[in-house]
CSV table of C-alpha atoms and ligand atoms in Angstrom, one decimal:
chain,number,residue,atom,x,y,z
A,96,MET,CA,0.0,0.0,0.0
A,97,ASP,CA,1.2,3.5,-0.8
A,98,PRO,CA,2.2,5.6,2.2
A,99,TYR,CA,-0.7,7.8,3.3
A,100,VAL,CA,-1.6,10.6,5.8
A,101,VAL,CA,-4.3,10.5,8.4
A,102,THR,CA,-5.3,14.0,9.6
A,103,ILE,CA,-7.0,14.7,12.9
A,104,ASP,CA,-8.3,18.3,13.3
A,105,GLY,CA,-10.4,19.8,16.0
A,106,PRO,CA,-10.4,22.4,18.8
A,107,SER,CA,-8.2,22.4,21.8
A,108,GLY,CA,-8.8,19.5,24.3
A,109,SER,CA,-11.0,17.5,22.0
A,110,GLY,CA,-8.6,14.5,22.4
A,111,LYS,CA,-6.8,14.8,19.1
A,112,GLY,CA,-3.4,14.2,20.7
A,113,SER,CA,-4.4,11.0,22.5
A,114,LEU,CA,-6.2,9.7,19.4
A,115,ALA,CA,-3.3,10.5,17.1
A,116,LEU,CA,-0.8,8.7,19.4
A,117,LEU,CA,-2.9,5.5,19.6
A,118,LEU,CA,-3.6,5.5,15.8
A,119,ALA,CA,0.1,6.1,15.0
A,120,ARG,CA,1.0,3.1,17.2
A,121,LEU,CA,-1.7,0.9,15.7
A,122,LEU,CA,-0.7,1.8,12.2
A,123,GLY,CA,3.1,2.0,12.8
A,124,PHE,CA,3.0,5.5,11.4
A,125,SER,CA,5.0,8.6,12.6
A,126,ILE,CA,3.2,11.4,14.3
A,127,LEU,CA,3.0,15.2,13.8
A,128,ASP,CA,1.7,17.3,16.7
A,129,SER,CA,1.4,20.5,14.8
A,130,GLY,CA,0.2,22.4,17.9
A,131,ALA,CA,3.6,21.7,19.4
A,132,ILE,CA,5.2,23.4,16.4
A,133,TYR,CA,3.1,26.5,16.9
A,134,ARG,CA,3.8,26.4,20.6
A,135,LEU,CA,7.6,26.1,20.0
A,136,ALA,CA,7.4,29.0,17.6
A,137,ALA,CA,5.5,31.1,20.2
A,138,LEU,CA,8.0,30.1,22.9
A,139,LYS,CA,10.8,31.3,20.7
A,140,ALA,CA,9.1,34.6,20.3
A,141,LEU,CA,8.4,34.9,24.0
A,142,ASN,CA,12.0,34.0,24.8
A,143,GLU,CA,13.2,36.8,22.4
A,144,ASN,CA,10.8,39.2,24.1
A,145,VAL,CA,9.3,40.2,20.8
A,146,ASP,CA,6.0,42.1,20.6
A,147,LEU,CA,3.5,39.3,19.8
A,148,GLN,CA,1.1,41.9,18.2
A,149,ASP,CA,3.8,42.6,15.6
A,150,GLU,CA,3.7,40.0,12.8
A,151,GLN,CA,7.1,41.0,11.3
A,152,HIS,CA,8.8,40.9,14.7
A,153,VAL,CA,7.4,37.4,15.4
A,154,LEU,CA,8.4,36.3,11.9
A,155,GLY,CA,11.9,37.6,12.4
A,156,ALA,CA,12.2,35.6,15.7
A,157,ILE,CA,11.2,32.3,14.1
A,158,ARG,CA,13.0,32.6,10.7
A,159,THR,CA,15.6,30.2,12.0
A,160,LEU,CA,13.8,27.9,14.3
A,161,ASP,CA,16.0,25.2,15.9
A,162,ILE,CA,13.5,22.6,17.0
A,163,HIS,CA,13.4,18.8,17.2
A,164,PHE,CA,11.5,16.1,19.0
A,165,GLU,CA,12.9,13.0,20.8
A,166,THR,CA,10.7,10.0,21.7
A,167,GLY,CA,10.8,9.1,25.3
A,168,ASP,CA,9.1,6.1,26.9
A,169,GLU,CA,5.6,7.4,26.6
A,170,LEU,CA,5.9,11.0,25.5
A,171,THR,CA,7.5,12.9,22.7
A,172,ILE,CA,9.9,15.5,24.1
A,173,PRO,CA,10.1,18.9,22.3
A,174,PHE,CA,13.4,20.7,22.1
A,175,LEU,CA,14.0,24.4,21.3
A,176,ASP,CA,17.5,25.6,20.7
A,177,GLY,CA,18.8,22.3,22.1
A,178,LYS,CA,16.9,22.5,25.3
A,179,ASP,CA,14.1,20.2,26.6
A,180,VAL,CA,11.1,22.6,26.8
A,181,SER,CA,8.3,20.0,27.6
A,182,GLN,CA,7.1,22.0,30.6
A,183,GLN,CA,7.1,25.5,29.0
A,184,VAL,CA,5.5,24.2,25.8
A,185,ARG,CA,2.4,22.9,27.6
A,186,ASP,CA,2.0,26.1,29.7
A,187,GLU,CA,-1.3,28.0,29.1
A,188,LYS,CA,0.8,31.2,28.6
A,189,THR,CA,2.5,29.5,25.6
A,190,ALA,CA,-0.8,28.2,24.4
A,191,ALA,CA,-2.3,31.7,24.3
A,192,ALA,CA,0.8,33.0,22.6
A,193,ALA,CA,0.7,30.2,20.1
A,194,SER,CA,-2.9,31.1,19.2
A,195,ILE,CA,-1.9,34.7,18.6
A,196,VAL,CA,1.2,33.9,16.4
A,197,ALA,CA,-0.8,31.2,14.6
A,198,ALA,CA,-3.2,33.8,13.2
A,199,TYR,CA,-0.3,35.4,11.2
A,200,PRO,CA,-0.3,34.3,7.5
A,201,SER,CA,3.5,34.7,7.2
A,202,VAL,CA,4.1,32.6,10.3
A,203,ARG,CA,1.8,29.8,9.0
A,204,THR,CA,3.6,29.8,5.6
A,205,GLN,CA,7.0,29.7,7.5
A,206,LEU,CA,5.9,26.6,9.4
A,207,LEU,CA,4.3,24.7,6.5
A,208,ALA,CA,7.5,23.0,5.2
A,209,ILE,CA,8.5,21.9,8.7
A,210,GLN,CA,5.2,20.2,9.1
A,211,ARG,CA,5.1,18.5,5.7
A,212,ASP,CA,8.6,17.1,6.3
A,213,PHE,CA,7.1,14.8,8.9
A,214,PHE,CA,5.6,12.7,6.2
A,215,SER,CA,7.6,9.6,5.5
A,216,PRO,CA,6.8,5.9,4.7
A,217,PRO,CA,4.8,4.0,5.8
A,218,GLY,CA,2.7,7.0,6.8
A,219,LEU,CA,1.8,9.9,9.1
A,220,VAL,CA,-0.9,10.7,11.6
A,221,ALA,CA,-1.0,14.6,11.8
A,222,ASP,CA,-3.1,16.4,14.4
A,223,GLY,CA,-3.9,20.1,14.5
A,224,ARG,CA,-6.4,22.6,13.2
A,225,ASP,CA,-5.7,22.7,9.4
A,226,MET,CA,-4.1,19.4,8.7
A,227,GLY,CA,-6.9,18.3,6.4
A,228,THR,CA,-7.6,21.7,4.8
A,229,THR,CA,-4.1,23.2,4.2
A,230,VAL,CA,-1.1,21.2,5.3
A,231,PHE,CA,-2.2,17.8,3.9
A,232,PRO,CA,-5.2,18.6,1.6
A,233,ASP,CA,-4.7,15.2,-0.2
A,234,ALA,CA,-4.7,13.1,2.9
A,235,LYS,CA,-6.4,9.8,2.5
A,236,ILE,CA,-8.2,9.8,5.8
A,237,LYS,CA,-9.5,13.1,7.4
A,238,ILE,CA,-11.1,13.2,10.8
A,239,PHE,CA,-12.6,16.3,12.6
A,240,LEU,CA,-12.9,15.6,16.3
A,241,ASN,CA,-15.1,17.8,18.4
A,242,ALA,CA,-16.4,17.9,22.0
A,243,SER,CA,-18.2,20.5,24.2
A,244,SER,CA,-16.0,23.3,25.7
A,245,GLN,CA,-17.0,22.1,29.2
A,246,ILE,CA,-15.8,18.6,28.6
A,247,ARG,CA,-12.7,19.9,26.9
A,248,ALA,CA,-11.9,22.1,29.9
A,249,LYS,CA,-12.3,19.2,32.2
A,250,ARG,CA,-9.9,17.1,30.1
A,251,ARG,CA,-7.3,19.8,29.9
A,252,TYR,CA,-7.6,20.4,33.7
A,253,LYS,CA,-6.8,16.7,34.3
A,254,GLN,CA,-3.9,16.7,31.8
A,255,LEU,CA,-2.3,19.8,33.5
A,256,ILE,CA,-2.8,18.4,37.0
A,257,ASP,CA,-1.4,15.0,35.9
A,258,MET,CA,1.7,16.8,34.6
A,259,GLY,CA,2.1,18.5,38.0
A,260,LEU,CA,1.0,21.9,36.8
A,261,SER,CA,-1.6,24.1,38.5
A,262,ALA,CA,-4.9,24.9,36.8
A,263,ASN,CA,-8.3,26.5,37.4
A,264,ILE,CA,-11.2,24.8,35.6
A,265,VAL,CA,-13.3,28.0,35.1
A,266,ASP,CA,-10.3,29.9,33.8
A,267,LEU,CA,-9.5,27.0,31.5
A,268,GLN,CA,-13.0,26.9,30.0
A,269,ASN,CA,-12.8,30.7,29.4
A,270,GLU,CA,-9.4,30.5,27.8
A,271,ILE,CA,-10.5,27.5,25.6
A,272,GLU,CA,-13.5,29.5,24.4
A,273,ILE,CA,-11.5,32.6,23.6
A,274,ARG,CA,-8.8,30.5,21.8
A,275,ASP,CA,-11.5,28.5,19.9
A,276,GLU,CA,-13.1,31.8,18.7
A,277,ARG,CA,-9.7,33.2,17.6
A,278,ASP,CA,-8.8,29.9,15.8
A,279,ARG,CA,-12.2,29.7,14.1
A,280,SER,CA,-12.4,33.3,13.0
A,281,ARG,CA,-8.9,33.9,11.7
A,282,ALA,CA,-8.6,34.7,8.0
A,283,VAL,CA,-6.0,32.1,7.1
A,284,SER,CA,-6.5,28.4,7.8
A,285,PRO,CA,-9.3,28.8,10.3
A,286,LEU,CA,-10.4,25.9,12.4
A,287,VAL,CA,-13.0,24.3,10.1
A,288,PRO,CA,-13.6,20.7,9.0
A,289,ALA,CA,-12.3,19.8,5.5
A,290,SER,CA,-15.2,19.2,3.2
A,291,ASP,CA,-14.2,15.5,3.0
A,292,ALA,CA,-13.6,15.0,6.7
A,293,VAL,CA,-15.5,12.6,8.9
A,294,ILE,CA,-16.9,14.6,11.9
A,295,ILE,CA,-16.9,12.9,15.3
A,296,ASP,CA,-18.4,14.5,18.4
A,297,CYS,CA,-16.7,12.6,21.2
A,298,SER,CA,-18.2,14.5,24.2
A,299,LEU,CA,-19.9,11.3,25.4
A,300,MET,CA,-17.4,8.8,24.0
A,301,GLU,CA,-14.5,6.9,25.6
A,302,LEU,CA,-11.2,7.3,23.8
A,303,SER,CA,-11.2,3.5,23.0
A,304,GLN,CA,-14.5,3.9,21.2
A,305,VAL,CA,-13.2,6.8,19.1
A,306,VAL,CA,-10.1,4.7,18.2
A,307,ASP,CA,-12.3,1.8,17.2
A,308,LEU,CA,-14.6,4.0,15.1
A,309,VAL,CA,-11.6,5.7,13.2
A,310,MET,CA,-9.8,2.4,12.7
A,311,SER,CA,-12.9,0.8,11.1
A,312,HIS,CA,-13.2,3.9,8.9
A,313,ILE,CA,-9.6,3.5,7.9
A,314,THR,CA,-10.1,-0.2,7.1
A,315,ASP,CA,-13.2,0.6,5.0
A,316,ILE,CA,-11.3,3.2,3.0
A,317,ASN,CA,-8.3,0.9,2.5
A,318,ASN,CA,-10.6,-1.9,1.3
A,319,GLN,CA,-12.4,0.3,-1.2
A,320,ARG,CA,-11.7,-0.7,-4.8
A,321,PHE,CA,-12.0,1.9,-7.6
B,1009,DC,O1,-3.3,22.0,19.7
B,1009,DC,P1,-2.6,23.0,20.6
B,1009,DC,O2,-3.5,23.5,21.8
B,1009,DC,O3,-1.3,22.5,21.1
B,1009,DC,O4,-2.4,24.3,19.7
B,1009,DC,C1,-1.9,25.5,20.2
B,1009,DC,C2,-2.3,26.7,19.3
B,1009,DC,O5,-1.7,26.5,18.0
B,1009,DC,C3,-3.8,26.7,19.0
B,1009,DC,O6,-4.5,27.7,19.7
B,1009,DC,C4,-3.9,27.1,17.5
B,1009,DC,C5,-2.5,26.8,17.0
B,1009,DC,N1,-2.5,25.8,16.0
B,1009,DC,C6,-2.9,26.2,14.7
B,1009,DC,O7,-3.2,27.3,14.4
B,1009,DC,N2,-2.8,25.2,13.7
B,1009,DC,C7,-2.5,24.0,13.9
B,1009,DC,N3,-2.4,23.1,12.9
B,1009,DC,C8,-2.1,23.6,15.3
B,1009,DC,C9,-2.2,24.5,16.3
């Protein structure tokens, strides 16, 4: 079978990351967490103290972006300028900055090639906001994963607490809704399902049920004869 891409798009906290990880393992594919790329770019801009409201300054800071990922036992560890930045990258301050810099067309263009380079045989599972619409428009399988903002805030809260970080659930829901609105309404690559994506609302589903549903969809598509 030719190598192919599975895209998983959706809002923050919908469970894209966990779904992508399990699918990549089941399929033996590599994985792209594109949100981490935007977070690393934002972190670089924050480290350089650039004015986040100034697109050209942000672009200047990320023109030479020294990032890479290393696979640990369970997690993928992000590195910026040779340093492990797993903690800073997950911080809500970095997430908010990522959402701001991600709205700049020049920043999105700058990060396009980095994301596409993740595709190699036998295939890639890519998660983000515009994987199926912009980064991999020819992907064989496209999923759009959604869940209510309340459920997503609860999941994000648990994630942060499990990582030893502090969090407030009401603040998280507010931040998620603000970020969603910004991601949905931006002019370039807004958070919308690709026209050929399968839309799954997983508010009331266990992760294992979502994995089963997507795997059966992948099997159906792979068995289709033209
Ligand atoms: O998925 P995440 O929470 O790690 O993403 C952080 C921010 O990055 C999010 O607010 C929007 C942005 N992002 C994006 O614009 N496009 C992507 N493909 C992935 C993330």
